[in-house]
Tab-separated table of C-alpha atoms in Angstrom:
chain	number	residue	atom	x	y	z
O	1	UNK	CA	0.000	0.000	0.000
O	2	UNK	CA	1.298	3.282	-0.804
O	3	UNK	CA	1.058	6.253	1.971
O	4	UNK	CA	-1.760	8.574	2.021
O	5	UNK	CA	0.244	11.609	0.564
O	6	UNK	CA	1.133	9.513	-2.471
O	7	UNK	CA	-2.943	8.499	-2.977
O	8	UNK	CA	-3.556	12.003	-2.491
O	9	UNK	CA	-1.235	13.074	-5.098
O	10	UNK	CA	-2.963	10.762	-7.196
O	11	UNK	CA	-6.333	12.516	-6.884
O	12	UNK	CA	-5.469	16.478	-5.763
O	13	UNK	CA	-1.931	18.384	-6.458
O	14	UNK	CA	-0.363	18.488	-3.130
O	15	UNK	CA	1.108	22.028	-2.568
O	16	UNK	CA	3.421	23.013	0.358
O	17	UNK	CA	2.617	25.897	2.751
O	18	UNK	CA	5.945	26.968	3.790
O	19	UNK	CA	9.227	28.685	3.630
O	20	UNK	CA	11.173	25.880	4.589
O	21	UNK	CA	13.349	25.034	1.486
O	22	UNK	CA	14.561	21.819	2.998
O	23	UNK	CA	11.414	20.256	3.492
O	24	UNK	CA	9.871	21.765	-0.240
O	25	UNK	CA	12.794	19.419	-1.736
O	26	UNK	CA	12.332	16.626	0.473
O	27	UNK	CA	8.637	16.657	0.043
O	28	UNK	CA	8.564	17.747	-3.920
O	29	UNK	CA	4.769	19.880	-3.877
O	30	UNK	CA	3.904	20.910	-7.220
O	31	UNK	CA	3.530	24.556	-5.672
O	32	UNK	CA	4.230	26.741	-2.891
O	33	UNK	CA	2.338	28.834	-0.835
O	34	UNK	CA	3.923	31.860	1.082
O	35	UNK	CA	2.212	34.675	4.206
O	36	UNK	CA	3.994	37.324	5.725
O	37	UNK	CA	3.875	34.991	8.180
O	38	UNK	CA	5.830	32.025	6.619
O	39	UNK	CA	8.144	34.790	5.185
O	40	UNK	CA	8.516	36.093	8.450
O	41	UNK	CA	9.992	32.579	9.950
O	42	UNK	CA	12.001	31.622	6.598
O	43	UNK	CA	13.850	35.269	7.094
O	44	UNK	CA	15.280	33.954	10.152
O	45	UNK	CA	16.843	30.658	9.432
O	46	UNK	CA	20.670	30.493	8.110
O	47	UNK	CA	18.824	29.613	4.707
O	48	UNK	CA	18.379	32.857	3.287
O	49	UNK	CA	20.902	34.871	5.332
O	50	UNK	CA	23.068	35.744	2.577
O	51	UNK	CA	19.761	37.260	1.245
O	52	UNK	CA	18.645	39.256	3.715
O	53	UNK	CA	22.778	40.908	3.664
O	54	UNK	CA	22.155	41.611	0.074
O	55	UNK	CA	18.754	43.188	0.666
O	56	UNK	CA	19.710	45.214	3.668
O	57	UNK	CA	23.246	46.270	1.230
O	58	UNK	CA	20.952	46.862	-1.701
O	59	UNK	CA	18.701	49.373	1.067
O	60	UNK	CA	21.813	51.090	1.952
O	61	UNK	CA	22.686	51.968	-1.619
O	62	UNK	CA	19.327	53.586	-2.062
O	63	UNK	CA	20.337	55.565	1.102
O	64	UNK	CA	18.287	53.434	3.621
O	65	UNK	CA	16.454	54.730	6.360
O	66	UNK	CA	12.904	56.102	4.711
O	67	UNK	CA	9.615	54.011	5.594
O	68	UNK	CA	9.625	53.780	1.763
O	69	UNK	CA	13.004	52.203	1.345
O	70	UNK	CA	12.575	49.954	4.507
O	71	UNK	CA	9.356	48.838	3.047
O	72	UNK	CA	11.225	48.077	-0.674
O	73	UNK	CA	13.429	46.076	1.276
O	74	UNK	CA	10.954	44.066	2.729
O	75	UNK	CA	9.582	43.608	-0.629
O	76	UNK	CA	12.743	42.430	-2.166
O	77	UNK	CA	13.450	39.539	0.885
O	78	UNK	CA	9.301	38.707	0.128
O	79	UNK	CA	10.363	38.215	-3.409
O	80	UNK	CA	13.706	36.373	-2.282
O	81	UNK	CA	11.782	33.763	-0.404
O	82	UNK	CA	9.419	32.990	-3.161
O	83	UNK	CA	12.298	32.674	-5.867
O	84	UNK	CA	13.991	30.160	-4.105
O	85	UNK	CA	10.915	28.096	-3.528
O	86	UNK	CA	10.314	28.887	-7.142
O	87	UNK	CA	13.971	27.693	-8.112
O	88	UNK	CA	12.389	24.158	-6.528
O	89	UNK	CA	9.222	23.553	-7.623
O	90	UNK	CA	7.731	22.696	-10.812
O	91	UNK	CA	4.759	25.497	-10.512
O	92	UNK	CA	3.453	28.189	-8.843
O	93	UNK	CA	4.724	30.677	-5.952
O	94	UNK	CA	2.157	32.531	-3.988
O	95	UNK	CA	3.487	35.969	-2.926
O	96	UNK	CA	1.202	37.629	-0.585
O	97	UNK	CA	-0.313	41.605	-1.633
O	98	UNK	CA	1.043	43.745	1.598
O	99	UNK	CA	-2.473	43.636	4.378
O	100	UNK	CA	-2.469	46.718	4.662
O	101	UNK	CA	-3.577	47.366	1.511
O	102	UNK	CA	-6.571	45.165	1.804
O	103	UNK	CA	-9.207	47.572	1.246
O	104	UNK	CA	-7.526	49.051	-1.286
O	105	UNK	CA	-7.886	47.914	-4.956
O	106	UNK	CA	-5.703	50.657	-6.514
O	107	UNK	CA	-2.710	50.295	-4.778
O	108	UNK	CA	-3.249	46.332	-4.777
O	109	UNK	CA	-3.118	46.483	-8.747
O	110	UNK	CA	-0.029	48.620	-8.309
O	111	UNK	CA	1.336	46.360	-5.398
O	112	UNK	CA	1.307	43.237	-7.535
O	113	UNK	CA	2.094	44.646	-10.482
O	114	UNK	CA	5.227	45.325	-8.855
O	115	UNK	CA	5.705	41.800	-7.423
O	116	UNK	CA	5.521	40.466	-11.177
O	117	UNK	CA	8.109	42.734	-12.409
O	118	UNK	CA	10.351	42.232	-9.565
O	119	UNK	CA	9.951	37.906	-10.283
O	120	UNK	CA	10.761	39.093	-13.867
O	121	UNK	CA	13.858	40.463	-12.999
O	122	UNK	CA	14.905	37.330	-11.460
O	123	UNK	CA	14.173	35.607	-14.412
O	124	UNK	CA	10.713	34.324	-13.226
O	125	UNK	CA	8.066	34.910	-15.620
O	126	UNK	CA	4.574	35.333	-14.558
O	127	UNK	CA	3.160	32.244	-15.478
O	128	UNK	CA	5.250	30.874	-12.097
O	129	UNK	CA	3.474	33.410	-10.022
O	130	UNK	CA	0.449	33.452	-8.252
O	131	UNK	CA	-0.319	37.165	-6.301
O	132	UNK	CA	-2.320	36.505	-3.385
O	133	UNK	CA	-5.020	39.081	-2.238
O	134	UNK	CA	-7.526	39.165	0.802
O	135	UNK	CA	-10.763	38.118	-0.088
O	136	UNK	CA	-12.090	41.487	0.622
O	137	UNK	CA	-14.443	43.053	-2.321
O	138	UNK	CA	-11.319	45.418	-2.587
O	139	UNK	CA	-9.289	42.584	-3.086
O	140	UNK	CA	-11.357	41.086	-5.709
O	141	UNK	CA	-12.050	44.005	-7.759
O	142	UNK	CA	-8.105	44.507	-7.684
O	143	UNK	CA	-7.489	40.374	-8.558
O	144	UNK	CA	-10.783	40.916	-11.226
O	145	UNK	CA	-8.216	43.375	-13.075
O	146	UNK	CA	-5.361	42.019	-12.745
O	147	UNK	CA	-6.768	38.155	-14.260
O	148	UNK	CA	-7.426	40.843	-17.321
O	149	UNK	CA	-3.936	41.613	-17.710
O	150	UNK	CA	-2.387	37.851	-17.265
O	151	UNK	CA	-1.639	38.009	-13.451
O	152	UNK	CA	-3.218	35.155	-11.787
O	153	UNK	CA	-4.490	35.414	-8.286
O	154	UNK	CA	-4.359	33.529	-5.730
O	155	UNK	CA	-7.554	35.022	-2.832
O	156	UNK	CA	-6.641	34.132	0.544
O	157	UNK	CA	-8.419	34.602	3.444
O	158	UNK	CA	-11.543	33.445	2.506
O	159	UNK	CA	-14.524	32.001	5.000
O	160	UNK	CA	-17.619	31.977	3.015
O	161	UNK	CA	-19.991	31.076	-0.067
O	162	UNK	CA	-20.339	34.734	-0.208
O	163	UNK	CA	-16.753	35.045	-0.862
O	164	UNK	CA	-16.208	32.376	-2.671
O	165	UNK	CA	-19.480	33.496	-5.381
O	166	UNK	CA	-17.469	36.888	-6.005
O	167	UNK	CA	-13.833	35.175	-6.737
O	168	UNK	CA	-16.152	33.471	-9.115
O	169	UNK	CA	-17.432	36.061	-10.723
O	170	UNK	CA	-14.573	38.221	-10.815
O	171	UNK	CA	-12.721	35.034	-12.746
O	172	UNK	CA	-10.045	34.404	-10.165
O	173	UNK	CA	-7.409	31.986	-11.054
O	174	UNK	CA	-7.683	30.270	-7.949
O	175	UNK	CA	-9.638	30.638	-4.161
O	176	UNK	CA	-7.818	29.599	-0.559
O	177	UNK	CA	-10.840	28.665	1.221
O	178	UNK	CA	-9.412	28.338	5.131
O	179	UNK	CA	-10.358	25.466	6.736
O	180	UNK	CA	-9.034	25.438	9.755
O	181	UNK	CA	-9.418	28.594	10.996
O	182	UNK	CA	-13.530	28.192	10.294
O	183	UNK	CA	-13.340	25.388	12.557
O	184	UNK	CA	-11.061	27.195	15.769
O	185	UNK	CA	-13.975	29.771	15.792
O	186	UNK	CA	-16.707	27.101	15.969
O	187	UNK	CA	-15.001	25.171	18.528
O	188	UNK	CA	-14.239	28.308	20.471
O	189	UNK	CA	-18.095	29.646	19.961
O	190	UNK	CA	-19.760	26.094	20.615
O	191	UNK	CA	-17.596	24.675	22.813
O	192	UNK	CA	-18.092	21.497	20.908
O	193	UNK	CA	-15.554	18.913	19.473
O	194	UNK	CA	-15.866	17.936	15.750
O	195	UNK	CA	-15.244	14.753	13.666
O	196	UNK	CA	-13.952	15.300	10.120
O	197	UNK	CA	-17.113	14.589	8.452
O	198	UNK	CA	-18.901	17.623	10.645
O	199	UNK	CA	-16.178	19.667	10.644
O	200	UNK	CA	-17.883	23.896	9.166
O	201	UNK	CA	-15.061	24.349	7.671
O	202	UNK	CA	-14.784	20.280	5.333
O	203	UNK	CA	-18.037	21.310	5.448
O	204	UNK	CA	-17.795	24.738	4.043
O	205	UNK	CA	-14.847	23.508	1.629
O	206	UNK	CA	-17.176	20.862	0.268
O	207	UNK	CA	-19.565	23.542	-0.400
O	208	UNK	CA	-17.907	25.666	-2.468
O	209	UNK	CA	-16.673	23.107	-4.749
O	210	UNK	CA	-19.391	21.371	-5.060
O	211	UNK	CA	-21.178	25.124	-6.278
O	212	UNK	CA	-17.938	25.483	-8.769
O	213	UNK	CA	-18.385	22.170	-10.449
O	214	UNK	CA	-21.816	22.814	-10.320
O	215	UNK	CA	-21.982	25.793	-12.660
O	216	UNK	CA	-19.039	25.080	-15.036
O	217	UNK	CA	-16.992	27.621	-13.048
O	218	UNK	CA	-13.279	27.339	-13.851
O	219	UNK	CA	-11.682	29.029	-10.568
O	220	UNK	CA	-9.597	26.291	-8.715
O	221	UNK	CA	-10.590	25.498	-4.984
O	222	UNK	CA	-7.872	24.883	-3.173
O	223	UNK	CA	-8.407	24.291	0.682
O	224	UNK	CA	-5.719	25.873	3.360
O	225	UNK	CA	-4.972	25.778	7.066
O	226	UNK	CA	-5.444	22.848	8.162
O	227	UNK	CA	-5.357	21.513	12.086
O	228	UNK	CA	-5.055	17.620	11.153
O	229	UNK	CA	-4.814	15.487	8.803
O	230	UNK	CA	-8.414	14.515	9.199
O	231	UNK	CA	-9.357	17.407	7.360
O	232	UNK	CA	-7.089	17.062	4.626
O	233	UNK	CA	-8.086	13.288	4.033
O	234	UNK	CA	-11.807	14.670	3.958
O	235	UNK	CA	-11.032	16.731	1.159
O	236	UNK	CA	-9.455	14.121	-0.790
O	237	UNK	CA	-9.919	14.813	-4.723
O	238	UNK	CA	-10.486	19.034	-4.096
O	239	UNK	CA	-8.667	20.747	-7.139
O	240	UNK	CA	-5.801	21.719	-4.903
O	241	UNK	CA	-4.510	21.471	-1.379
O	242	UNK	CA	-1.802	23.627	0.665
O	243	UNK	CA	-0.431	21.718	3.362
O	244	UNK	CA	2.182	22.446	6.044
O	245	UNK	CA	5.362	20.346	6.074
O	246	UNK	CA	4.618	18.651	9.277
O	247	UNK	CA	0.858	17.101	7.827
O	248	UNK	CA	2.490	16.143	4.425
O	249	UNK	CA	5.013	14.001	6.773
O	250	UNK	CA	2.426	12.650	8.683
O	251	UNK	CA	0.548	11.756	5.662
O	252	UNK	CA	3.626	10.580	3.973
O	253	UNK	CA	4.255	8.139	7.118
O	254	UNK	CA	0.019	6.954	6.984
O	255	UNK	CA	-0.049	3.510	5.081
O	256	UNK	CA	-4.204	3.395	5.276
O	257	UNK	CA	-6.068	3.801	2.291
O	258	UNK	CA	-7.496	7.113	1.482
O	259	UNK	CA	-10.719	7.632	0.082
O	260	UNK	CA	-11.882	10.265	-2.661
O	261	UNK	CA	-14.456	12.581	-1.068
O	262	UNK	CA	-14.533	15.345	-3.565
O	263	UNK	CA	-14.970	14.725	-7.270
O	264	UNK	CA	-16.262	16.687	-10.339
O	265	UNK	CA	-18.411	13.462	-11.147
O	266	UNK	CA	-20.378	13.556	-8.032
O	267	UNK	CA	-21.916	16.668	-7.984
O	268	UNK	CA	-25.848	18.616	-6.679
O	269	UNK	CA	-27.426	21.288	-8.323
O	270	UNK	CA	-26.346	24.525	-7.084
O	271	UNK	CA	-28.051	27.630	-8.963
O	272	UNK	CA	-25.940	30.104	-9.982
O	273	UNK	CA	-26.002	33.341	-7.706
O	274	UNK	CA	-24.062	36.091	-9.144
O	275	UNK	CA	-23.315	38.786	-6.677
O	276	UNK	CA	-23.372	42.686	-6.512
O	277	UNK	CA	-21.186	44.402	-3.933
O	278	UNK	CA	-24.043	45.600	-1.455
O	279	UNK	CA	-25.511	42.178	-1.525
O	280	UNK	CA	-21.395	40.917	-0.750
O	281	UNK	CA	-21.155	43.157	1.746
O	282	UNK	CA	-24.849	42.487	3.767
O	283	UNK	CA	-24.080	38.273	3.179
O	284	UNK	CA	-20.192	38.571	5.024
O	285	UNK	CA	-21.959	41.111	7.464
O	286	UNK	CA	-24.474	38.753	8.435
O	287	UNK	CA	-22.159	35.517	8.438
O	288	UNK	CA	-20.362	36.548	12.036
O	289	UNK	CA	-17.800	33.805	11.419
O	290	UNK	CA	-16.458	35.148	8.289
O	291	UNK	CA	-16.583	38.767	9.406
O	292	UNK	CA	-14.497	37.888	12.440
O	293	UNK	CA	-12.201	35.780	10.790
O	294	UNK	CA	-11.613	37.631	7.725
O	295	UNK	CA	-10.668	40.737	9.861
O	296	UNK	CA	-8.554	38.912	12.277
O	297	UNK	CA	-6.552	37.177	9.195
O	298	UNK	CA	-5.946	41.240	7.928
O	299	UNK	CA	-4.634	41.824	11.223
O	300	UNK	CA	-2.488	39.069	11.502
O	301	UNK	CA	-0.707	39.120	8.261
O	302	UNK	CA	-0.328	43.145	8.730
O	303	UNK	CA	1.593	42.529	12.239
O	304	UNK	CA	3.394	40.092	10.587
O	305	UNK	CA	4.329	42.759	7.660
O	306	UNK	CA	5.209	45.441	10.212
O	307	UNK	CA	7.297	42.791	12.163
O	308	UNK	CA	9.458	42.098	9.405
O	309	UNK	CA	9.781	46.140	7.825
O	310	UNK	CA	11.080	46.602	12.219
O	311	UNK	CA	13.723	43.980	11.226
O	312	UNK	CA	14.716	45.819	8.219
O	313	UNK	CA	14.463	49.290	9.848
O	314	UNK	CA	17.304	47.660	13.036
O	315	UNK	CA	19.493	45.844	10.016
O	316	UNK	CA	19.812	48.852	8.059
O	317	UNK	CA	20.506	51.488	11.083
O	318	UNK	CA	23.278	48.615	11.859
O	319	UNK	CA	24.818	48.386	8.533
């Protein structure tokens, strides 16, 4: 019998969510997936020091100091990390639009406009890049524009059918519905334990694709932050799945059998709802999870962001 990470591979591409080059080439995802977050922790092993000396030399040359410089250089060790996962993989790097600029689709068409020209100039064409936007109606209007010039987005952050409908109709290469995280704030508001199989997030997962495959609609689903592997197995067979190192191993270790649970074959009618932005707005209002979640994931990611520009600010003024 072959391990559960190999049957998965045979039914859903497997993509890593890490910075952790070691275990991308010991594990061999087809993608990557990278947060301020993951950037963040990858930053600080010996792996990319030598990157993070030419950044900070690069920020002294443009005579370092200014929050705009300090945030450039931030930019460039963002881009570092996801070129050397890119120098791994076979596919796609996820670089992550700044948080802060969540509710702004202007400068999140400008932001990632930037991120593909600084990948170009490391010899990484678009077609290896993924830009990753909240799943804010900011950040979809800014993803819906960029999908028209050949940038393909990657919309993170993202709790609900409401959500999910908009990605959909803004033609999004591909949605990060979170998993996990749906089912920490149902635990935490129920105070009740959950199997796989009733697990709101599987659940809400299971949802969405089935309401893709229902109506034809291209956008891939791939499912993120997990808490177990129980999860993952129940969305065996989902378009794609981003997986930490330390569930791949576990799966990689499993010799059960694995069962599809998600397939394009075994699909219910789900009407297509296309979606306006005051109806967007009133359906995330009214979903509390979402709302909460959605605004907490912003947060996150931006402390994360404002972490690493403090790092850059205390490397330059020691340089």
């Amino acid at each position: 019998m072959t391990s559960k990470l190999e049957q998965l591979r045979s039914m859903t591409t497997v993509v890593a969510d890490t910075g952790d080059i070691e275990a991308v080439a010991r594990l061999k995802p087809v993608d990557c997936t990278t947060n301020p977050t993951i950037v963040l922790k990858a930053l600080g092993t010996p792996t990319f020091g030598d990157a993070v000396k030419e950044a900070i030399t690069w920020g002294k040359s443009q005579n370092g100091g200014s929050d705009a410089v300090i945030a450039a250089v931030a930019d460039r060790l963002a881009i570092s990390v996801g070129a050397a996962l890119a120098n791994i993989v076979p596919g796609r790097v996820s670089t992550e639009v700044d948080a802060d600029l969540s509710f702004d689709t202007e400068a999140s068409i400008a932001k990632a406009r930037g991120i593909i020209a600084a990948y170009k100039e490391r010899g990484i064409d678009r077609d290896r890049v993924l830009i990753k936007l909240a799943s804010t109606w900011e950040g979809i209007k800014a993803a819906e524009v960029l999908q028209t010039e050949g940038i393909d987005c990657n919309l993170t952050l993202l709790f609900s059918k409401a959500q999910a409908v908009a990605c959909a109709d803004a033609k999004v290469f591909l949605i990060s519905p979170f998993v996990g995280r749906i089912l920490d704030w149902y635990k935490k508001s129920t105070g009740q334990e959950y199997t796989a199989e009733t697990d709101p997030g599987v659940i809400s997962v299971r949802q969405i694709y089935n309401y893709y495959k229902a109506n034809g609609i291209e956008t891939i689903v791939m499912g993120a932050s997990f808490r177990n592997a129980g999860e993952i197995e129940a969305l065996a067979g989902c378009d794609r799945l981003t997986i930490s190192p330390a569930l791949l191993d576990e799966l990689d270790k499993d010799q059960g059998k694995l069962e599809r649970k998600l397939s394009p074959d075994n699909i219910t009618e789900d009407p297509f709802q296309p979606i306006d932005e005051k109806t967007f707005r009133w359906m995330l209002n009214e979903d509390a999870m979402a709302t909460e979640k959605l605004a907490e994931g912003i947060r996150s990611f931006a402390k994360d962001l404002v972490a690493l520009r403090e790092m850059v600010k205390k490397e330059l003024a020691a340089a």
